mmCIF file with all atom_site columns, C-alpha atoms in Angstrom:
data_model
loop_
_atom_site.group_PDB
_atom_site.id
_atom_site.type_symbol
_atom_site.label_atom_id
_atom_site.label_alt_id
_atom_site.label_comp_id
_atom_site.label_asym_id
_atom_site.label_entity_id
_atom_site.label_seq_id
_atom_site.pdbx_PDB_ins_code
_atom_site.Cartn_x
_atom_site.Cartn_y
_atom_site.Cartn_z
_atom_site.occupancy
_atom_site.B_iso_or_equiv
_atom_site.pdbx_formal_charge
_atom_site.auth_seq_id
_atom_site.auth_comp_id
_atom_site.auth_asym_id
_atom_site.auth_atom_id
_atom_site.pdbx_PDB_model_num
ATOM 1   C CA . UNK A 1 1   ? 26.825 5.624   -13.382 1.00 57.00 ? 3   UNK A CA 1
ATOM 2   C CA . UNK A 1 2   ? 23.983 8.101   -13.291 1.00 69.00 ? 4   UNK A CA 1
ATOM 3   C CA . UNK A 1 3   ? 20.444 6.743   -13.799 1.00 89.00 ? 5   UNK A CA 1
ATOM 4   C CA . UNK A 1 4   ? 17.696 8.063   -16.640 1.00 96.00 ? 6   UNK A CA 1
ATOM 5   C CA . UNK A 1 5   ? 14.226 8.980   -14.650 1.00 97.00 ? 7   UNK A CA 1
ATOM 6   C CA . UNK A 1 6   ? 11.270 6.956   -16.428 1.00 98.00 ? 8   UNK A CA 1
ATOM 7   C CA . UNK A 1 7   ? 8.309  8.938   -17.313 1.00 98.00 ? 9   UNK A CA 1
ATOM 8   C CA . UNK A 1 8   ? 6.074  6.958   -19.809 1.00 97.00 ? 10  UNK A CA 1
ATOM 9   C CA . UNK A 1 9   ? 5.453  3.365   -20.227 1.00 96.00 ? 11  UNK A CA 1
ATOM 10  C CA . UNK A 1 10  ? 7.630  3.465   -23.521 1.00 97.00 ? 12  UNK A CA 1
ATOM 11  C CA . UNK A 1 11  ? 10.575 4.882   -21.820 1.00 98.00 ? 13  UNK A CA 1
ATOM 12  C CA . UNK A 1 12  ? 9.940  1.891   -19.185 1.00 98.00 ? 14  UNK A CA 1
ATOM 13  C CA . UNK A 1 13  ? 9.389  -0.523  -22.101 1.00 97.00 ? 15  UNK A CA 1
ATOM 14  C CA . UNK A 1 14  ? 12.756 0.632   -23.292 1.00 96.00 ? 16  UNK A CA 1
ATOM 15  C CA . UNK A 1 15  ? 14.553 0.351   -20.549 1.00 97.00 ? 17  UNK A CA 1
ATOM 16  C CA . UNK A 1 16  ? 13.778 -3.424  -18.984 1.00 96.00 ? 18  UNK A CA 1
ATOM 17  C CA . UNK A 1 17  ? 13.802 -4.573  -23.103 1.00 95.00 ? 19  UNK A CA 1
ATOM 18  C CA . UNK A 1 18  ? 17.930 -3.687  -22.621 1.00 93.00 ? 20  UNK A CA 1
ATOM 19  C CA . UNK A 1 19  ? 20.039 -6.589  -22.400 1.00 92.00 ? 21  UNK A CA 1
ATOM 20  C CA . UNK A 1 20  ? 22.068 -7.619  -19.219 1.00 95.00 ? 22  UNK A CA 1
ATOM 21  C CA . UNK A 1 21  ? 21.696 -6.774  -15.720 1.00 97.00 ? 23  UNK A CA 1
ATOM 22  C CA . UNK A 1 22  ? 19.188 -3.125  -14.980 1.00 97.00 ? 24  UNK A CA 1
ATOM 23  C CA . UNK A 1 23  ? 18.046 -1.683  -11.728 1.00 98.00 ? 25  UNK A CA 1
ATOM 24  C CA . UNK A 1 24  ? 14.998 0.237   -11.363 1.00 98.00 ? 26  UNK A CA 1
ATOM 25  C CA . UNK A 1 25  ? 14.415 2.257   -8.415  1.00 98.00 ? 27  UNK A CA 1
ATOM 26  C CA . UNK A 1 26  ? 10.732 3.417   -7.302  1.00 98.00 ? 28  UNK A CA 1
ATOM 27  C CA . UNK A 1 27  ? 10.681 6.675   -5.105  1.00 97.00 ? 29  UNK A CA 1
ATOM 28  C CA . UNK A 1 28  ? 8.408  8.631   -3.388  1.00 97.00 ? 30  UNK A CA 1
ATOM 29  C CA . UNK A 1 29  ? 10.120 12.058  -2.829  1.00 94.00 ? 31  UNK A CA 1
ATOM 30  C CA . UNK A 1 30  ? 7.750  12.900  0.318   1.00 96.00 ? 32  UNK A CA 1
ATOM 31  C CA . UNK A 1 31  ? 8.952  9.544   2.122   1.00 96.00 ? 33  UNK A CA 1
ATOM 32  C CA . UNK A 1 32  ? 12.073 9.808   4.902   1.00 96.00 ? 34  UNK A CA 1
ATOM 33  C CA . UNK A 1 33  ? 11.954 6.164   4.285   1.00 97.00 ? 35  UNK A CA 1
ATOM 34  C CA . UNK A 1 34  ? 12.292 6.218   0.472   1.00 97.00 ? 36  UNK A CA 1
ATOM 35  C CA . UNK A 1 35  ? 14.802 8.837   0.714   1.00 97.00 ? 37  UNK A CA 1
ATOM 36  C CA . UNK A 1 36  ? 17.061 6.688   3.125   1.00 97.00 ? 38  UNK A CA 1
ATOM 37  C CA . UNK A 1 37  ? 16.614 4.123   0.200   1.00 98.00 ? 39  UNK A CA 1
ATOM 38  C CA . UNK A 1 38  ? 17.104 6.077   -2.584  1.00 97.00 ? 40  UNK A CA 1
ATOM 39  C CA . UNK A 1 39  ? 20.856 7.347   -0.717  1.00 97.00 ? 41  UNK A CA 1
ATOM 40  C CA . UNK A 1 40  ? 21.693 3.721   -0.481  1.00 97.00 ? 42  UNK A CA 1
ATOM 41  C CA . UNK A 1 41  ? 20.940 3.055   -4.218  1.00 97.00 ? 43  UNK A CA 1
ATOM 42  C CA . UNK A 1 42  ? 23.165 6.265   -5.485  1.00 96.00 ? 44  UNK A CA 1
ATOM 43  C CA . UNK A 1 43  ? 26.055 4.942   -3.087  1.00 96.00 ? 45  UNK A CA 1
ATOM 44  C CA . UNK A 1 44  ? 25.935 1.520   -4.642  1.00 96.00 ? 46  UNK A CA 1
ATOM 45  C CA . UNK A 1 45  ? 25.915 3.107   -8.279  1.00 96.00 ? 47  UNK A CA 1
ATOM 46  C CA . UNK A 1 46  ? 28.886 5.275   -7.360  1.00 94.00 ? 48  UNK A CA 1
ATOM 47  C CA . UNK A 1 47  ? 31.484 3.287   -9.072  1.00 85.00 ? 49  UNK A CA 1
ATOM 48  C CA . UNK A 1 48  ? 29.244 0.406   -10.835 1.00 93.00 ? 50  UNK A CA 1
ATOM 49  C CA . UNK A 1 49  ? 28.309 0.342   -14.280 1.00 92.00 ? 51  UNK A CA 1
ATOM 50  C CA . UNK A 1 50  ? 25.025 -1.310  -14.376 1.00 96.00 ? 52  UNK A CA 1
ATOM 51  C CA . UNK A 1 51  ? 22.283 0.675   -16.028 1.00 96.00 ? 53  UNK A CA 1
ATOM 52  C CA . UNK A 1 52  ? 19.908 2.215   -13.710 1.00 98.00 ? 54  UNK A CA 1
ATOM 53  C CA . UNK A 1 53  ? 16.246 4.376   -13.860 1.00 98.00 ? 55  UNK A CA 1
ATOM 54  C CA . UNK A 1 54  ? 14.342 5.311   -11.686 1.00 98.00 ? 56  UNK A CA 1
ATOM 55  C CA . UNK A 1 55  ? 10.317 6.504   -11.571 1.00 98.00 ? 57  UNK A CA 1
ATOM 56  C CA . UNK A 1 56  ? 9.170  9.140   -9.220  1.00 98.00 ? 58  UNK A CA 1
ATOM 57  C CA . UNK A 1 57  ? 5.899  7.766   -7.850  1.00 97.00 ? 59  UNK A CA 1
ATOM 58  C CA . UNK A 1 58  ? 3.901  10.504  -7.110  1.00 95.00 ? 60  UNK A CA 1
ATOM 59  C CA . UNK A 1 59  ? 5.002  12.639  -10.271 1.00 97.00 ? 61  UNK A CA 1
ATOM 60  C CA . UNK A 1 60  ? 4.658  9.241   -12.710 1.00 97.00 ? 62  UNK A CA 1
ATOM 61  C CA . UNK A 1 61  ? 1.985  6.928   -11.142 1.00 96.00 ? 63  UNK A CA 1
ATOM 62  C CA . UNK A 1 62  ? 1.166  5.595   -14.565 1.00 97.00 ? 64  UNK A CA 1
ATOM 63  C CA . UNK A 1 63  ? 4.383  4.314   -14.870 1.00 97.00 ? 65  UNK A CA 1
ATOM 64  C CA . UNK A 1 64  ? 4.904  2.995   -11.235 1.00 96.00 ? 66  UNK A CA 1
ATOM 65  C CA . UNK A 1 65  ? 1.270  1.277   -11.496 1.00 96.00 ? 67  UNK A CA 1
ATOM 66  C CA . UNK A 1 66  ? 2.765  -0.192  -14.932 1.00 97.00 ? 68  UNK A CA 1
ATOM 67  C CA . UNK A 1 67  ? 5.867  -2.299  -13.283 1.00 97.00 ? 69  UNK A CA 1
ATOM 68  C CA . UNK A 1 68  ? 3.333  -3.677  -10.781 1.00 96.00 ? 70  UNK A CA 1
ATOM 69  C CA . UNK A 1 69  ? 0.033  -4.513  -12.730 1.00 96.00 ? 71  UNK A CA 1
ATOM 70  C CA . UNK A 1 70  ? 3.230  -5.875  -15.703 1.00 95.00 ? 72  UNK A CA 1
ATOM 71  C CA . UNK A 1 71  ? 5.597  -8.318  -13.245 1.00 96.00 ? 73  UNK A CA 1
ATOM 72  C CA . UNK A 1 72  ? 2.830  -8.877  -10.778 1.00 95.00 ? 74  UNK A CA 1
ATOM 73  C CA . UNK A 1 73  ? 4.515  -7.433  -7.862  1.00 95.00 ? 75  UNK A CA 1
ATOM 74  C CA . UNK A 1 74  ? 2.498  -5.484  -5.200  1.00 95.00 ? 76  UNK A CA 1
ATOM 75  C CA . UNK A 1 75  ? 3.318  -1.702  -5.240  1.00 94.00 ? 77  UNK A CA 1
ATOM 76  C CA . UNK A 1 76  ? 5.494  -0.021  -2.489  1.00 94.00 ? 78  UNK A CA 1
ATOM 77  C CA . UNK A 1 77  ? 7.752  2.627   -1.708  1.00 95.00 ? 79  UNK A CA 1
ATOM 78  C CA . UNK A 1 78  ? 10.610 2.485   -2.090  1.00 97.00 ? 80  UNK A CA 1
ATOM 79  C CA . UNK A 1 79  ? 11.235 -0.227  -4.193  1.00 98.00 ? 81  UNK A CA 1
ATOM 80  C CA . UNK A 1 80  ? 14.202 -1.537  -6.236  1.00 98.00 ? 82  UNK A CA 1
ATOM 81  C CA . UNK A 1 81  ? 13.897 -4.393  -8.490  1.00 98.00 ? 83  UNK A CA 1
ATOM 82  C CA . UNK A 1 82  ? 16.997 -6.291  -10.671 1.00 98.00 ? 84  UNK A CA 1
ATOM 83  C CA . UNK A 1 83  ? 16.116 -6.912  -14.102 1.00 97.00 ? 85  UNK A CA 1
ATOM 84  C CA . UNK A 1 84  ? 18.382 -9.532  -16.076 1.00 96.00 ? 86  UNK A CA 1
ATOM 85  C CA . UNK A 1 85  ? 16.833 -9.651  -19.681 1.00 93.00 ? 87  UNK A CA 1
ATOM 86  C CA . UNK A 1 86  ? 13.614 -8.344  -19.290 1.00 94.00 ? 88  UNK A CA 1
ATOM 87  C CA . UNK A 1 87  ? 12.796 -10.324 -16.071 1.00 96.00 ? 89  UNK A CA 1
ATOM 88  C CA . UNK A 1 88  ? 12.971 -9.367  -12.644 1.00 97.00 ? 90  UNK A CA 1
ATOM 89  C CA . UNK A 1 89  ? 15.208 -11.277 -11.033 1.00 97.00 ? 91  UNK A CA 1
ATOM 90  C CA . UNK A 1 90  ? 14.794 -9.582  -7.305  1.00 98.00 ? 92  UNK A CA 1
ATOM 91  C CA . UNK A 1 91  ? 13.046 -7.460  -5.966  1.00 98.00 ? 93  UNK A CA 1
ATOM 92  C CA . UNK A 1 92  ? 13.038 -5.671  -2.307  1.00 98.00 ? 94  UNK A CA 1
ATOM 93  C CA . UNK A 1 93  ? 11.612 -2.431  -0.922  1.00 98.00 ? 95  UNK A CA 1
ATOM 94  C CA . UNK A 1 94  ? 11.781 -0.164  2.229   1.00 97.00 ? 96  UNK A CA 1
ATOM 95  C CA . UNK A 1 95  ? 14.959 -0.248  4.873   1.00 97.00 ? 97  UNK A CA 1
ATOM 96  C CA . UNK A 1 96  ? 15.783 -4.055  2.821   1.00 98.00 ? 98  UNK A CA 1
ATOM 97  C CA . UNK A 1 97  ? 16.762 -1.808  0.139   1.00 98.00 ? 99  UNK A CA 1
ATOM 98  C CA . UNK A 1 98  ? 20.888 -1.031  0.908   1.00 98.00 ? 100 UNK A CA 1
ATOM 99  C CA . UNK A 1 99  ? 23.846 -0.772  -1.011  1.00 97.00 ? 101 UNK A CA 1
ATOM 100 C CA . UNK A 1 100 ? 25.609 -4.431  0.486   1.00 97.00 ? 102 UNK A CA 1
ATOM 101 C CA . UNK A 1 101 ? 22.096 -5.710  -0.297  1.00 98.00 ? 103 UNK A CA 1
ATOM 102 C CA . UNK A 1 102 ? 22.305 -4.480  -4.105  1.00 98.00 ? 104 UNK A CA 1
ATOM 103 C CA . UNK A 1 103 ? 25.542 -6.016  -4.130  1.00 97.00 ? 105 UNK A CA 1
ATOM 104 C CA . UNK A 1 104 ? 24.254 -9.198  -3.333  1.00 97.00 ? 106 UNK A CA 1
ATOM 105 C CA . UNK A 1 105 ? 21.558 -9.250  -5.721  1.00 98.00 ? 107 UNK A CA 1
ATOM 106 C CA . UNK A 1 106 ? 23.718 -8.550  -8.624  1.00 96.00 ? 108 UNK A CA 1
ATOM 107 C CA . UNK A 1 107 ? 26.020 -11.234 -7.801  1.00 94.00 ? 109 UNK A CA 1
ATOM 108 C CA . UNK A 1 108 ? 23.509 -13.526 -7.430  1.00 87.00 ? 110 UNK A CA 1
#
């Protein structure tokens, strides 16, 4: 499954509001680190069906500052986080961010 990129607090408002299980990806796109993340995070979704965004950092700080100052989770990049009905359930960031580890959180 492909993911939608979030650029405005509505479309994020939209998106964790969804029902079920939703991964949201935060990448920087001038990061080796976040890159190496974001590659583990398209492998997992090839051949899942769990909806999936992701915001661009740099591009939409608005919305990355949004998730943080919302859920109370410190900012980094990379960083995935599991929604299950409009709560994060986990959350992870830098090389802890792989597709077995994705896995794992969604089986939880």
């Amino acid at each position: 499954m492909s993911q939608k990129q979030l650029h405005s607090t509505e479309e994020l408002n939209e998106f964790v509001a969804g029902a079920g299980k939703r991964l949201l990806f935060k990448h920087s796109t001038i990061c080796p680190i976040s890159t190496s993340a974001y590659e583990e995070f398209q492998s997992y979704l090839q051949g899942n069906d769990v909806p999936a965004a992701v915001i661009l950092v740099r591009e939409d700080r608005p919305v990355s500052n949004e998730v943080a100052e919302r859920f109370g989770i410190k900012h980094e990049s990379p960083q995935i986080f599991l929604f299950e009905n409009g709560e994060v359930k986990w959350h992870t960031s830098h090389w802890k961010i792989t597709k077995d580890a994705i896995e794992e959180a969604l089986k939880a």
